[in-house]
Coordinates of C-alpha atoms in Angstrom, one line a residue:
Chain A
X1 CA -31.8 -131.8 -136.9
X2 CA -34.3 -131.2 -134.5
X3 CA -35.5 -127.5 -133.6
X4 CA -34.4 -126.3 -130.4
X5 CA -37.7 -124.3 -130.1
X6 CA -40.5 -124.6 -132.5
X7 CA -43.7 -122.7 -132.2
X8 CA -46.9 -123.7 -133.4
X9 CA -49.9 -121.4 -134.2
X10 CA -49.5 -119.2 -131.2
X11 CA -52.3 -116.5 -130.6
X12 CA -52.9 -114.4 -127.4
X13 CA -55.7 -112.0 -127.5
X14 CA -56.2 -109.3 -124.5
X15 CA -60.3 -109.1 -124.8
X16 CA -61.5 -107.8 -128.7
X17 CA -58.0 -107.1 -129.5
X18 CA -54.9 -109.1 -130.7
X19 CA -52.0 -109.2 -129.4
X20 CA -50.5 -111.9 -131.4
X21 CA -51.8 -114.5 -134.2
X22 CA -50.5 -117.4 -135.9
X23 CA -47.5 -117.2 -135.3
X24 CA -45.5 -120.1 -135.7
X25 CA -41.3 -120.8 -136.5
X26 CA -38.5 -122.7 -135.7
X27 CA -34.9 -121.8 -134.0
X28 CA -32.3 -124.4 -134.5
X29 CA -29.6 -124.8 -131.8
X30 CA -26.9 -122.1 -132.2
X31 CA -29.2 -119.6 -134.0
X32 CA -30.2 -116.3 -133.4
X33 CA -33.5 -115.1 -134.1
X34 CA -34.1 -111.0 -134.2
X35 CA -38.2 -110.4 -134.1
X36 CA -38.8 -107.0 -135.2
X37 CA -41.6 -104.3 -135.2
X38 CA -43.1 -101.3 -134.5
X39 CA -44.5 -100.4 -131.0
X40 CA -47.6 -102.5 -130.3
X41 CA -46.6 -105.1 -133.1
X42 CA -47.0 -107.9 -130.2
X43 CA -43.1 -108.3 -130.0
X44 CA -43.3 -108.1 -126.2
X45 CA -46.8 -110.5 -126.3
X46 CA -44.9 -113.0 -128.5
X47 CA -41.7 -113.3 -126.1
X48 CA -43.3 -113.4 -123.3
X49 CA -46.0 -115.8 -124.7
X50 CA -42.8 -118.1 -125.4
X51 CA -40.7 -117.6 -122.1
X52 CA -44.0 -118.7 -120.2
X53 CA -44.8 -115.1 -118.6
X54 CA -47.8 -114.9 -120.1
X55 CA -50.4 -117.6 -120.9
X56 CA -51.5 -117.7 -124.6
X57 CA -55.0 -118.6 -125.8
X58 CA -53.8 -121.0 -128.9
X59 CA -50.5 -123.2 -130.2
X60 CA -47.8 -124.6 -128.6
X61 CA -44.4 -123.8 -128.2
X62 CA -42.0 -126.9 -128.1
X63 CA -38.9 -127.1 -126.7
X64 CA -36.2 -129.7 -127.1
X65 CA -35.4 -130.9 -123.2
X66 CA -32.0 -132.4 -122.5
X67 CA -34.0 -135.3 -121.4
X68 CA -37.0 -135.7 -122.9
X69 CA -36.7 -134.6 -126.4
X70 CA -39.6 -131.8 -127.9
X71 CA -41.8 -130.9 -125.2
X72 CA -44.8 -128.5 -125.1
X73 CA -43.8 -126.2 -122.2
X74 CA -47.4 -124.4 -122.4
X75 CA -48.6 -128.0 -120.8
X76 CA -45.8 -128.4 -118.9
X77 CA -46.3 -128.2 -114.8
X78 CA -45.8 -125.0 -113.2
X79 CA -42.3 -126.7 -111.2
X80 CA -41.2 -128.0 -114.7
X81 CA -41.0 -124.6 -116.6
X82 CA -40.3 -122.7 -113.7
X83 CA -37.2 -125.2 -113.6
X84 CA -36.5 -125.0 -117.3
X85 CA -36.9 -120.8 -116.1
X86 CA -33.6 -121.2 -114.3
X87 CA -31.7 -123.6 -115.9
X88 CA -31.9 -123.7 -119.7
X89 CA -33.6 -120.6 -120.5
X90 CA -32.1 -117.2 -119.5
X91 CA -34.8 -113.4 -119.9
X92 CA -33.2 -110.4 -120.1
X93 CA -35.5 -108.0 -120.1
X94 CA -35.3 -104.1 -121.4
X95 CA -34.9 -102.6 -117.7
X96 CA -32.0 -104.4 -115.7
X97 CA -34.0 -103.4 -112.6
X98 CA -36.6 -105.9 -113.4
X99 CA -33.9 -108.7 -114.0
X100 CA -32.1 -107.7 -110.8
X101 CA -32.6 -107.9 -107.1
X102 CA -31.2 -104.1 -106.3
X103 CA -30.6 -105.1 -102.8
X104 CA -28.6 -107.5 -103.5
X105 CA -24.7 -107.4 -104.5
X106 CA -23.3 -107.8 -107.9
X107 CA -22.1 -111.4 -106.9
X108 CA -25.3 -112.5 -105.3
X109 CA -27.1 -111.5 -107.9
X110 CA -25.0 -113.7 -110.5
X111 CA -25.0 -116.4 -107.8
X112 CA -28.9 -116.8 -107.1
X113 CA -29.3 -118.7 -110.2
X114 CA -26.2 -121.4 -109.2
X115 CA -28.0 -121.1 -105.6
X116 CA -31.3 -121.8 -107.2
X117 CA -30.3 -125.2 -108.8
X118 CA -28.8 -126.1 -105.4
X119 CA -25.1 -125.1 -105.4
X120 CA -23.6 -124.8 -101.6
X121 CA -20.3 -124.0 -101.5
X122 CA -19.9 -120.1 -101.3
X123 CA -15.9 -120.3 -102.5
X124 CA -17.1 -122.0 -105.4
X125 CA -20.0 -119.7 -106.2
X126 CA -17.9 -116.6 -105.6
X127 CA -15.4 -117.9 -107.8
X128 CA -18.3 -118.3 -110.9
X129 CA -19.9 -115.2 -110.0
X130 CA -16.1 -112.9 -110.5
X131 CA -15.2 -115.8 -113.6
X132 CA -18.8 -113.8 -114.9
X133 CA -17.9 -110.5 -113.4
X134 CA -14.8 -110.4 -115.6
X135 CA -16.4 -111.8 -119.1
X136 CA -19.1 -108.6 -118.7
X137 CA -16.4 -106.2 -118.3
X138 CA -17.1 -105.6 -114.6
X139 CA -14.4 -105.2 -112.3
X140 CA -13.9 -107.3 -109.8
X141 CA -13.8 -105.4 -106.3
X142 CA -17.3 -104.1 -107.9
X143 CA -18.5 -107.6 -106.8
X144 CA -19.9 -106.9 -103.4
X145 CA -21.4 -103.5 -105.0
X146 CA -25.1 -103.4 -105.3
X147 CA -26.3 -103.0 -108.5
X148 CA -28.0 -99.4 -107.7
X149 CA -24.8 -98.3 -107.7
X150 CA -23.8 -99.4 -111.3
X151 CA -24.6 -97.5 -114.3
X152 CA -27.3 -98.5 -116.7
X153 CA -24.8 -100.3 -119.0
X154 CA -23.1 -101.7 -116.1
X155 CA -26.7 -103.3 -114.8
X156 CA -27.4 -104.7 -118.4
X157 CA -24.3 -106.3 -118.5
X158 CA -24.9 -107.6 -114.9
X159 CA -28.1 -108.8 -116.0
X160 CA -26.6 -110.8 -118.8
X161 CA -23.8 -111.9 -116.7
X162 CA -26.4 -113.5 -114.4
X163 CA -28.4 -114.6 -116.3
X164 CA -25.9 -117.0 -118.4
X165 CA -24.0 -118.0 -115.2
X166 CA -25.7 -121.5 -115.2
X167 CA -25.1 -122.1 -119.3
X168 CA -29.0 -121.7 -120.3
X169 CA -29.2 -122.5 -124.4
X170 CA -32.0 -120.2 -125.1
X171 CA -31.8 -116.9 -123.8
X172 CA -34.6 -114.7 -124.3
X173 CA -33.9 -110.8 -125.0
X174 CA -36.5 -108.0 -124.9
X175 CA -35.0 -105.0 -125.8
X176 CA -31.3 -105.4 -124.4
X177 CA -30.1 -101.8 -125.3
X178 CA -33.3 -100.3 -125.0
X179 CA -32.1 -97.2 -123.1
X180 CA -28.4 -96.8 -123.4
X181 CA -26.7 -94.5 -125.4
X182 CA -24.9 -95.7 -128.3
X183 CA -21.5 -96.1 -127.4
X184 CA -22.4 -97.8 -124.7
X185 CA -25.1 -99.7 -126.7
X186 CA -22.3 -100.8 -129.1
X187 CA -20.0 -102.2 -126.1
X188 CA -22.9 -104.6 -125.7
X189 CA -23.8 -105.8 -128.6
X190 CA -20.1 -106.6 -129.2
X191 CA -20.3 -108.1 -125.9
X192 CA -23.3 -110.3 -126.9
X193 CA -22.5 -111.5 -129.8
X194 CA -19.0 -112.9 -128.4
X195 CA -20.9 -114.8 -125.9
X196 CA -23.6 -116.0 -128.0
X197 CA -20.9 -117.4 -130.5
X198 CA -18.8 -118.7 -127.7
X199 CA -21.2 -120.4 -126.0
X200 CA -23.3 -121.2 -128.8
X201 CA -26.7 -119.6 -127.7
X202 CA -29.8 -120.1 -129.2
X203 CA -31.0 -116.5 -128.8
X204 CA -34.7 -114.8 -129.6
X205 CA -34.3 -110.9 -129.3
X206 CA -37.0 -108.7 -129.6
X207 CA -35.9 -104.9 -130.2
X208 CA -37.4 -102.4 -133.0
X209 CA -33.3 -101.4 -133.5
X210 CA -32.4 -102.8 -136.8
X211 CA -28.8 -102.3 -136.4
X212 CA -29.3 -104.5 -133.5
X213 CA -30.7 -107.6 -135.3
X214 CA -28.0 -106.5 -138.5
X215 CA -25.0 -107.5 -136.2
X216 CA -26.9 -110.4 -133.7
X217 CA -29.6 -112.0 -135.4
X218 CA -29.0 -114.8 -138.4
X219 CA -32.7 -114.7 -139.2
X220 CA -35.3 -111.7 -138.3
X221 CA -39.4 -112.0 -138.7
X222 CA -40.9 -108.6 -139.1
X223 CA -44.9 -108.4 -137.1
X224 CA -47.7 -105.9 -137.6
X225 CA -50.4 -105.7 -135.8
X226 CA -49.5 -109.0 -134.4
X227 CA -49.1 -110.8 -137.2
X228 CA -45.9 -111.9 -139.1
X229 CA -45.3 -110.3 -142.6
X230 CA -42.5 -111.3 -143.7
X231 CA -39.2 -113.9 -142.2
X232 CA -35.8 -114.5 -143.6
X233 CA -32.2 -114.5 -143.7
X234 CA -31.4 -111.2 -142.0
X235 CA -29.6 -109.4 -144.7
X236 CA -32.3 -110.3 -147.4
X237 CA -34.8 -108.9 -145.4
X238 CA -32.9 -105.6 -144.8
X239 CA -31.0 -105.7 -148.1
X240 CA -34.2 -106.4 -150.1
X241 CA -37.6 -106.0 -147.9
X242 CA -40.3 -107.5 -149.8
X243 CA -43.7 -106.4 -147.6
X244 CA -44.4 -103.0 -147.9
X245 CA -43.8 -102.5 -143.9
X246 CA -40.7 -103.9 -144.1
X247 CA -39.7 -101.5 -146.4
X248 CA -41.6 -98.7 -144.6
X249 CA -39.4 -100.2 -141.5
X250 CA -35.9 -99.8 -143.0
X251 CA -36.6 -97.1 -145.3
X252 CA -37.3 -95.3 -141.7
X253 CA -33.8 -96.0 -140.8
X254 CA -31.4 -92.3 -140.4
X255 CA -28.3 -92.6 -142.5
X256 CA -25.8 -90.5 -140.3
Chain B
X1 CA -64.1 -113.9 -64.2
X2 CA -67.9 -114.5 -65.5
X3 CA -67.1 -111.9 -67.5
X4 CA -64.8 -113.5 -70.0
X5 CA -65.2 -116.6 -71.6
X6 CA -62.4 -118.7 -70.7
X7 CA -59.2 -117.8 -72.1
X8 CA -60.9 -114.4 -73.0
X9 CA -61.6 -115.7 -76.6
X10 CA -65.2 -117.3 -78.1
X11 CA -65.3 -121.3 -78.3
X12 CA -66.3 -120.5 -81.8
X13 CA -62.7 -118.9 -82.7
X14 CA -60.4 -121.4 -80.3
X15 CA -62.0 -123.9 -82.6
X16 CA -61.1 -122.3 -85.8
X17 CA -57.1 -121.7 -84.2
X18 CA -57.1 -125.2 -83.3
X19 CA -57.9 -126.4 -86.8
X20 CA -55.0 -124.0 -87.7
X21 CA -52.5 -125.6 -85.5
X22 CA -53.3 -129.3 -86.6
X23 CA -52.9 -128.8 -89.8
X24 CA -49.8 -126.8 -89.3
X25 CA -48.8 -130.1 -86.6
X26 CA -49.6 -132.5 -89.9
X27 CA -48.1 -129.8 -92.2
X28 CA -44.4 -129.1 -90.3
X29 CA -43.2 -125.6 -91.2
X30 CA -45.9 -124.8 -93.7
X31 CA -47.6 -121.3 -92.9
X32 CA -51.3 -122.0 -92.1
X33 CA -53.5 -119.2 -92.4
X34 CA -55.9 -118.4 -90.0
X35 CA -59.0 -115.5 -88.9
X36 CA -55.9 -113.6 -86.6
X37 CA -58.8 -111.8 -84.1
X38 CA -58.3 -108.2 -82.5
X39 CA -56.3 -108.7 -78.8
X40 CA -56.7 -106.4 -76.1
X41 CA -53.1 -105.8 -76.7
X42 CA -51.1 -103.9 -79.5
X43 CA -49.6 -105.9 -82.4
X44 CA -45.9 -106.4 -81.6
X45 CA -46.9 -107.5 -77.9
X46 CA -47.6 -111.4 -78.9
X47 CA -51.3 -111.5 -80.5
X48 CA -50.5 -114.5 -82.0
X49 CA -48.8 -116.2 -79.2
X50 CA -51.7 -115.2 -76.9
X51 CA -54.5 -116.2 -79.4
X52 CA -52.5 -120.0 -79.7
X53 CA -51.6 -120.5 -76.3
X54 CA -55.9 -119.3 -75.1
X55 CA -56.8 -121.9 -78.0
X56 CA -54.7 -124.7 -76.0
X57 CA -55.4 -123.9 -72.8
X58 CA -57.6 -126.2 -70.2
X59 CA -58.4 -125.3 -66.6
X60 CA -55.7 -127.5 -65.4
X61 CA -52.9 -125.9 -67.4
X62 CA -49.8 -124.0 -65.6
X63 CA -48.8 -121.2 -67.9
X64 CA -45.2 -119.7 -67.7
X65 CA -45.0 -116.6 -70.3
X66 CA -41.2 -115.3 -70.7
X67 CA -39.7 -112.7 -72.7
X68 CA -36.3 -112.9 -73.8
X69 CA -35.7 -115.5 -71.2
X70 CA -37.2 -113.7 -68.4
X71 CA -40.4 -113.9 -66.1
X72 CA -40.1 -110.7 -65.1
X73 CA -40.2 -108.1 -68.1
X74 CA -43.2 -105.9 -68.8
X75 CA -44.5 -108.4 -71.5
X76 CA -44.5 -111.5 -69.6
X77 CA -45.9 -110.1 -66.8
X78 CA -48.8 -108.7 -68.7
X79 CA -49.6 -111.9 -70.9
X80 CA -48.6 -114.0 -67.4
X81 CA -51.8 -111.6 -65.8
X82 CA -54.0 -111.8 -68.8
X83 CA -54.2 -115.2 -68.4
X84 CA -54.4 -115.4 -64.7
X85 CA -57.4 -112.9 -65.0
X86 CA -59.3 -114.2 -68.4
X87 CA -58.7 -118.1 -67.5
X88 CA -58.0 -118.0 -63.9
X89 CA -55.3 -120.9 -65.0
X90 CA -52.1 -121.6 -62.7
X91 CA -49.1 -119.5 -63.2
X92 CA -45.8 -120.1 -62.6
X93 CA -41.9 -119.2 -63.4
X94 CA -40.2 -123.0 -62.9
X95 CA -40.2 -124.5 -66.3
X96 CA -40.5 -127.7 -65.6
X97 CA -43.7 -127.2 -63.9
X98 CA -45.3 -125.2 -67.0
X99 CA -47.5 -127.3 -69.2
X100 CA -47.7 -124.9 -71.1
X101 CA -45.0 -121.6 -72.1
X102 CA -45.5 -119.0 -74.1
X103 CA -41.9 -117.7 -75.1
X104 CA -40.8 -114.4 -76.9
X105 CA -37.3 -114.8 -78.7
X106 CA -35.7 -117.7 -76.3
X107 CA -36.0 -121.2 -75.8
X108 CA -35.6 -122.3 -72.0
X109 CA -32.5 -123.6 -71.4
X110 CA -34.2 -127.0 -69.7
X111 CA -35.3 -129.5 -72.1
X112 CA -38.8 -129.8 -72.3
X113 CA -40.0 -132.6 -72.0
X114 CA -43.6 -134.6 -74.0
X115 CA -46.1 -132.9 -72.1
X116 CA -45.0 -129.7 -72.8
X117 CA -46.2 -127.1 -75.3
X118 CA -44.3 -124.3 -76.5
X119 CA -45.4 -121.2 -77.9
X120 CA -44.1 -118.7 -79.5
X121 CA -44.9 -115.2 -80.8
X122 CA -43.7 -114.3 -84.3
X123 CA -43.5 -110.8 -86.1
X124 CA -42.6 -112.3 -89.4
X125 CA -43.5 -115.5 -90.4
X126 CA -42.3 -115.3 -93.7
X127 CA -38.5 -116.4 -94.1
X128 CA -38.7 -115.2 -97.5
X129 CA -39.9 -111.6 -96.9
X130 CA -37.0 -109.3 -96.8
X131 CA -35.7 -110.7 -100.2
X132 CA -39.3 -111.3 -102.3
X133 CA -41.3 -108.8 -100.9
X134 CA -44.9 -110.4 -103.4
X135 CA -46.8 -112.5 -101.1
X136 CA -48.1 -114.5 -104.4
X137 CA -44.4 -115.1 -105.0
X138 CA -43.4 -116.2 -101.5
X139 CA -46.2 -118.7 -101.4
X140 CA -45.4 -120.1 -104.9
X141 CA -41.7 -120.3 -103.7
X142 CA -42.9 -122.2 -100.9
X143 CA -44.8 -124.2 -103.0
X144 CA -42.3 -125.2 -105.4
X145 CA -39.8 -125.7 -102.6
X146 CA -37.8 -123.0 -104.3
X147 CA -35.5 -121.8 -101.7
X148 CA -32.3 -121.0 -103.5
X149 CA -32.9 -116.8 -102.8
X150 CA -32.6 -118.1 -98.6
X151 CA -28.8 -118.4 -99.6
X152 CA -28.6 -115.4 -101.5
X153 CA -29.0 -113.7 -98.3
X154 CA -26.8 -116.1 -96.3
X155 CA -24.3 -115.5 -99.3
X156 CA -24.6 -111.7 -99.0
X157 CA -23.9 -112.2 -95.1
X158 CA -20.3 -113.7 -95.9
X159 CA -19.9 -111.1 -99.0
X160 CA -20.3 -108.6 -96.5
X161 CA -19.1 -109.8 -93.3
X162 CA -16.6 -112.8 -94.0
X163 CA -19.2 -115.2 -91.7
X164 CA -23.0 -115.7 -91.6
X165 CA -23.8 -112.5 -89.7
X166 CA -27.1 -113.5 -89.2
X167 CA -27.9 -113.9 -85.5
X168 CA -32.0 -114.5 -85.0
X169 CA -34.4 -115.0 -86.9
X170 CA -31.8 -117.9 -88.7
X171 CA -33.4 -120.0 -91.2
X172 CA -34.5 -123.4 -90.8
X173 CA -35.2 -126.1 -93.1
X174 CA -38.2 -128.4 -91.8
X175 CA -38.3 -132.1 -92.1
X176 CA -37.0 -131.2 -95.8
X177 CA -39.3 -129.6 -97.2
X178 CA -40.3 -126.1 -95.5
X179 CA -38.2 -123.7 -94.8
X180 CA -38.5 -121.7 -91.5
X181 CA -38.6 -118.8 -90.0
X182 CA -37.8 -119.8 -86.1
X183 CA -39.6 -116.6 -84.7
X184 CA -36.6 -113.9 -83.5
X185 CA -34.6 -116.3 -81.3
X186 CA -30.9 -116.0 -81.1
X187 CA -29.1 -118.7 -83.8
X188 CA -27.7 -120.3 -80.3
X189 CA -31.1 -122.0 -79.9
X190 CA -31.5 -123.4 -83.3
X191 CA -30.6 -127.0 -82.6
X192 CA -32.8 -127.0 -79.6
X193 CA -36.1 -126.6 -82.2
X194 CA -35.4 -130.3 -82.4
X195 CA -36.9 -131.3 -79.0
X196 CA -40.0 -133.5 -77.3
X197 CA -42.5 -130.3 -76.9
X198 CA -44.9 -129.5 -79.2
X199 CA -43.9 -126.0 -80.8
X200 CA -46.4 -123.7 -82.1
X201 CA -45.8 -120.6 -83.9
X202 CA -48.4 -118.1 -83.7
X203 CA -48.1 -114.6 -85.9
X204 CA -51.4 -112.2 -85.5
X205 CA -51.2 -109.2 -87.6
X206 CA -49.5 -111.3 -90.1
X207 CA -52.5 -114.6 -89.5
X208 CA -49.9 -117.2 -89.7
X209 CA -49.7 -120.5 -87.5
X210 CA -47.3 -123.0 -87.9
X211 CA -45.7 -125.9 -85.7
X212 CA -43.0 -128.1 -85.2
X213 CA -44.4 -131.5 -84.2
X214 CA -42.1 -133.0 -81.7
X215 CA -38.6 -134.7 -82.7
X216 CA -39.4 -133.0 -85.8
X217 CA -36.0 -132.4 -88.1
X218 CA -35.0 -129.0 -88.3
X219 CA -32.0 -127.8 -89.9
X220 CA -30.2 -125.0 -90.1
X221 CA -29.4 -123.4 -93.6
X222 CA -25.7 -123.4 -94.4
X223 CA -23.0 -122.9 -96.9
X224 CA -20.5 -126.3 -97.3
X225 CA -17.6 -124.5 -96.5
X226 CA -19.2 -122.2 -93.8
X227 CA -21.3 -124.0 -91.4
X228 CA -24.0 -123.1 -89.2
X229 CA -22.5 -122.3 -85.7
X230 CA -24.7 -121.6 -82.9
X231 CA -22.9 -118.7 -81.2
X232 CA -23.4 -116.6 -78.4
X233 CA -20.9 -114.5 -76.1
X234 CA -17.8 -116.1 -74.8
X235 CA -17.7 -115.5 -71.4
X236 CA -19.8 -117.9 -68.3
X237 CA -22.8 -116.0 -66.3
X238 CA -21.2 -113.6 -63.8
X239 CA -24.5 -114.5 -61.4
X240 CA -24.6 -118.4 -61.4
X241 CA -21.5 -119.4 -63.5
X242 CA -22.7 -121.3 -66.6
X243 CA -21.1 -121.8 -69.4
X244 CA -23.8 -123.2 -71.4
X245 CA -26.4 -121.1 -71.0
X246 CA -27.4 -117.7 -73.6
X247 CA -26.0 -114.7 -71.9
X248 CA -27.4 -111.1 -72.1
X249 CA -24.6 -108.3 -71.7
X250 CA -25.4 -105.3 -69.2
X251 CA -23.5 -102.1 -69.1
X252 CA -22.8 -101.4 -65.5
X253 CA -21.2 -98.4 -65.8
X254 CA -19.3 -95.6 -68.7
X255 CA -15.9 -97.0 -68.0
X256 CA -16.3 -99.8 -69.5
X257 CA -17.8 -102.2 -67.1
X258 CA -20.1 -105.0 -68.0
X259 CA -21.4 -107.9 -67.0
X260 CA -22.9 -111.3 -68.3
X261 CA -26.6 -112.6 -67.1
X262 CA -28.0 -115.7 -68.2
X263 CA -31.0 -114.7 -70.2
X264 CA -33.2 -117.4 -68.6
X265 CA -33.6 -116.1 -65.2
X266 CA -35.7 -119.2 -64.2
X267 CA -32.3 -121.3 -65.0
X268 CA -30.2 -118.7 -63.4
X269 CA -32.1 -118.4 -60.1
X270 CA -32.3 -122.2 -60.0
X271 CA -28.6 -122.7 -60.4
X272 CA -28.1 -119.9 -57.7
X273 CA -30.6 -121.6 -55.5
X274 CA -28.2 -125.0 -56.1
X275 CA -25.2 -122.8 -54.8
X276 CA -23.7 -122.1 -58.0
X277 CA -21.7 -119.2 -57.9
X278 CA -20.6 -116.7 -60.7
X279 CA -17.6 -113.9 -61.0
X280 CA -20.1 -111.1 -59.4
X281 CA -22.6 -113.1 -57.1
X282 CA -22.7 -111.2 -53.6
X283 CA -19.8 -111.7 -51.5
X284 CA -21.8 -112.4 -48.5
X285 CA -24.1 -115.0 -50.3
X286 CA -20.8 -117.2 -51.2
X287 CA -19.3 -117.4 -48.5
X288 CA -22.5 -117.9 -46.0

């Protein structure tokens, strides 16, 4: 089976410093991948490394095209991954004001994407955008809201919600519940993980929230100081952390 | 006049605004920038329209400058005097005569015809700007021939309104591949971009020039199922009695009253002139 991503010896350095090394994996189609870490682990450098925001100094990260089988998208051109950007991958980044255009409604905001890859017909891309509304729990005469008038869970789920409209199969995730409170934080992650099942996502999610990657992720990697220490199934990493910062990491955990 | 160079500006600049506008002619649509230079005029009064139309000027041009359609209105007349002082070139109001216009938000209502030039002053030359406010984006967009966020904004138009509200400024698509911003002139004028004149675009604070060689395609943006429609009010002229022309309303008095004008006065006084009458021509003029 081949990979859907696999990355190859990926290094970024800002200057003297690291901000990620050697870091190299696969995701297989369907899988969900939870990369976890302390603050300045190089979580954030290694996601956006891989989503193409930032340019890294070493590897490749190669990605299985619908029509061209594996291909580096570090040497892709600019139009090709800015393509890929819209059509088959899907960021949702921590803040849903940087995923969203806050002068725009709710619907237009789910229906850029369609708009993007050349859809025309406004019925028809009304009609996806409330379909999208309604599987993110947002009601539908919300639809010509703007999303400044939402609620922080409201915007993340709008954020999903427009981001999956045009069925990507890797969806990056930094941080999706960074900054809601727990209820609403559990809504989401329920949320989430019915879509990613039902639509069989590939997903990478960066988060330091360990009961986040528990109920998502199949496999976690743990970094440090940019590096990975230690990969696996995600309950035998929890259940029985081998590294010693893996067990610092879910020894740090409050039982409530 | 030995004062001024011709056309008020060095032979040193024109030359540097004429290499803008033939590579925004061989480039249709695409933004060229250029050194925008400081007018003897505000910003918002046509620096970029004045600095294009000096930069294709010759002694034997006749200028026409209108403002929304008219000859007469405060910025016409002082572009139309600038000229007449700083290049001592022919003026005059007849469009047909002009070989060259400078227009503000209106295209005549008379074709032009091969030996014409058009030129137009633009605020914003960036389509783009009111929904990616990152120059670096915009131009990438551009670029990339991204333009799917130019229907987000058409989209939000219907969400909002039920119809493309938009009524100036309406997108264009360029030969397709650029899209457009047509300078502010009402939607009703969009299919007329497409025309024998050269057009030239001219933006000064913003130090954009772009064109639209002649019998250039230009196409306004759309939705399938809601069409571009190039409106305007549905009444004839109440002075000459057109019913194709691009009216202006004026309030005539607090009760109510109103009246339609063509916005081209050089088309409506030549119509009048031809003894074409509207609903509120002068009594004594119809029946004489």
């Amino acid at each position: 089976m081949t990979p859907l991503l696999s990355v190859r010896g990926l290094r970024k350095t800002y200057g003297g410093r690291i901000g990620c090394e050697d870091v190299s994996f696969d995701l297989y189609p369907g899988e969900v991948m939870g990369i976890v870490g302390e603050s300045g682990s190089g979580k954030s450098t290694l996601l956006n490394c891989m989503a193409g925001h930032l340019a890294p100094d070493a590897g490749e990260v190669l990605f299985d095209t619908r029509d061209r089988g594996p291909v580096d998208t570090l040497r892709m051109s600019e139009p090709e991954r800015r393509m890929l950007g819209r059509t088959d991958w899907a960021f949702v980044h921590q803040n849903a004001r940087d995923g969203l255009r806050m002068s725009v409604s709710a619907g237009g905001n789910v229906g850029e994407r369609l708009m993007a890859v050349g859809a025309r017909h406004y019925g028809d891309i009304r009609g996806k955008a409330l379909d999208w509304l309604d599987r993110v729990e947002i009601a539908a005469d919300r639809v010509d809201d703007r999303p400044s008038a939402f609620s922080g869970g409201m915007q993340q789920r709008l954020q999903i919600a427009r981001n999956l409209v045009t069925g990507p199969r890797l969806v990056f995730m930094d941080e999706p519940t960074g900054g809601l409170d727990v209820s609403v934080q559990a809504r989401l992650l329920d949320l989430l993980r019915g879509l990613v099942r039902e639509m069989g996502l590939s997903a990478i999610i960066v988060t330091h929230d360990l009961a986040v990657v528990r109920l998502l992720a199949d496999r976690i990697m743990v970094m440090k100081g940019g590096r990975v220490v230690e990969a696996g199934l995600t309950d035998q990493v929890l259940d029985d952390p081998q590294h010693a910062y893996s067990q610092l990491l879910v020894s740090s955990v409050l039982q409530v | 006049m030995s004062d001024y160079n011709f056309a008020y500006l060095d032979e040193q600049t024109k030359r540097m605004i004429r290499r803008a506008i033939l590579k925004g002619i061989a480039i249709p649509g695409y933004q060229v920038p250029f050194a925008s230079r400081e007018m003897p005029m505000p910003y918002g009064w046509g620096t970029g329209g004045v600095q294009v139309t000096a930069a294709c000027l010759t002694p034997d041009d006749r200028l026409k400058v209108i403002d929304q359609g008219a000859d007469d209105t405060t910025n016409a007349v002082s572009i139309r005097k600038f000229f007449e002082r700083t290049a001592e070139v022919a003026t005059t109001t007849v469009t047909s005569e002009a070989s060259v216009i400078q227009t503000r938000h209106r295209i005549p209502e008379e074709a032009l015809s091969e030996d014409q030039i058009l030129v137009y002053q633009v605020p914003i030359p960036e389509p783009l700007r009111f929904l990616e406010p990152r120059e670096t984006e915009t131009r990438k967009m551009h670029a990339l021939e991204e333009y799917g966020l130019m229907h987000v904004k058409l989209y939000e138009d219907i969400a909002r309104h039920g119809h493309i509200a938009t009524s100036y400024a309406y997108p264009v698509k360029v030969e397709g591949r650029y899209v457009m911003d047509p300078s502010p002139i009402p939607k009703f004028d969009n299919p007329k971009l497409e025309m024998a004149a050269i057009q030239l675009f001219g933006a000064g604070r913003e130090q954009r020039i772009y064109a639209i060689p002649p019998y250039t395609q230009v196409v306004s943006l759309d939705f399938e199922d809601h069409p571009f429609e190039a409106t305007k009010a549905p009444a004839p002229c109440d002075l000459c009695g057109a019913g194709d022309s691009y009216l202006d309303e004026v309030i005539t008095d607090d009760e109510g009253g109103r009246m339609f004008v063509c916005s081209d006065t050089d088309f409506c006084t030549t119509r009048q002139a031809a003894g074409h009458r509207g609903r509120l021509s002068p009594i004594e003029e119809a029946t004489a």
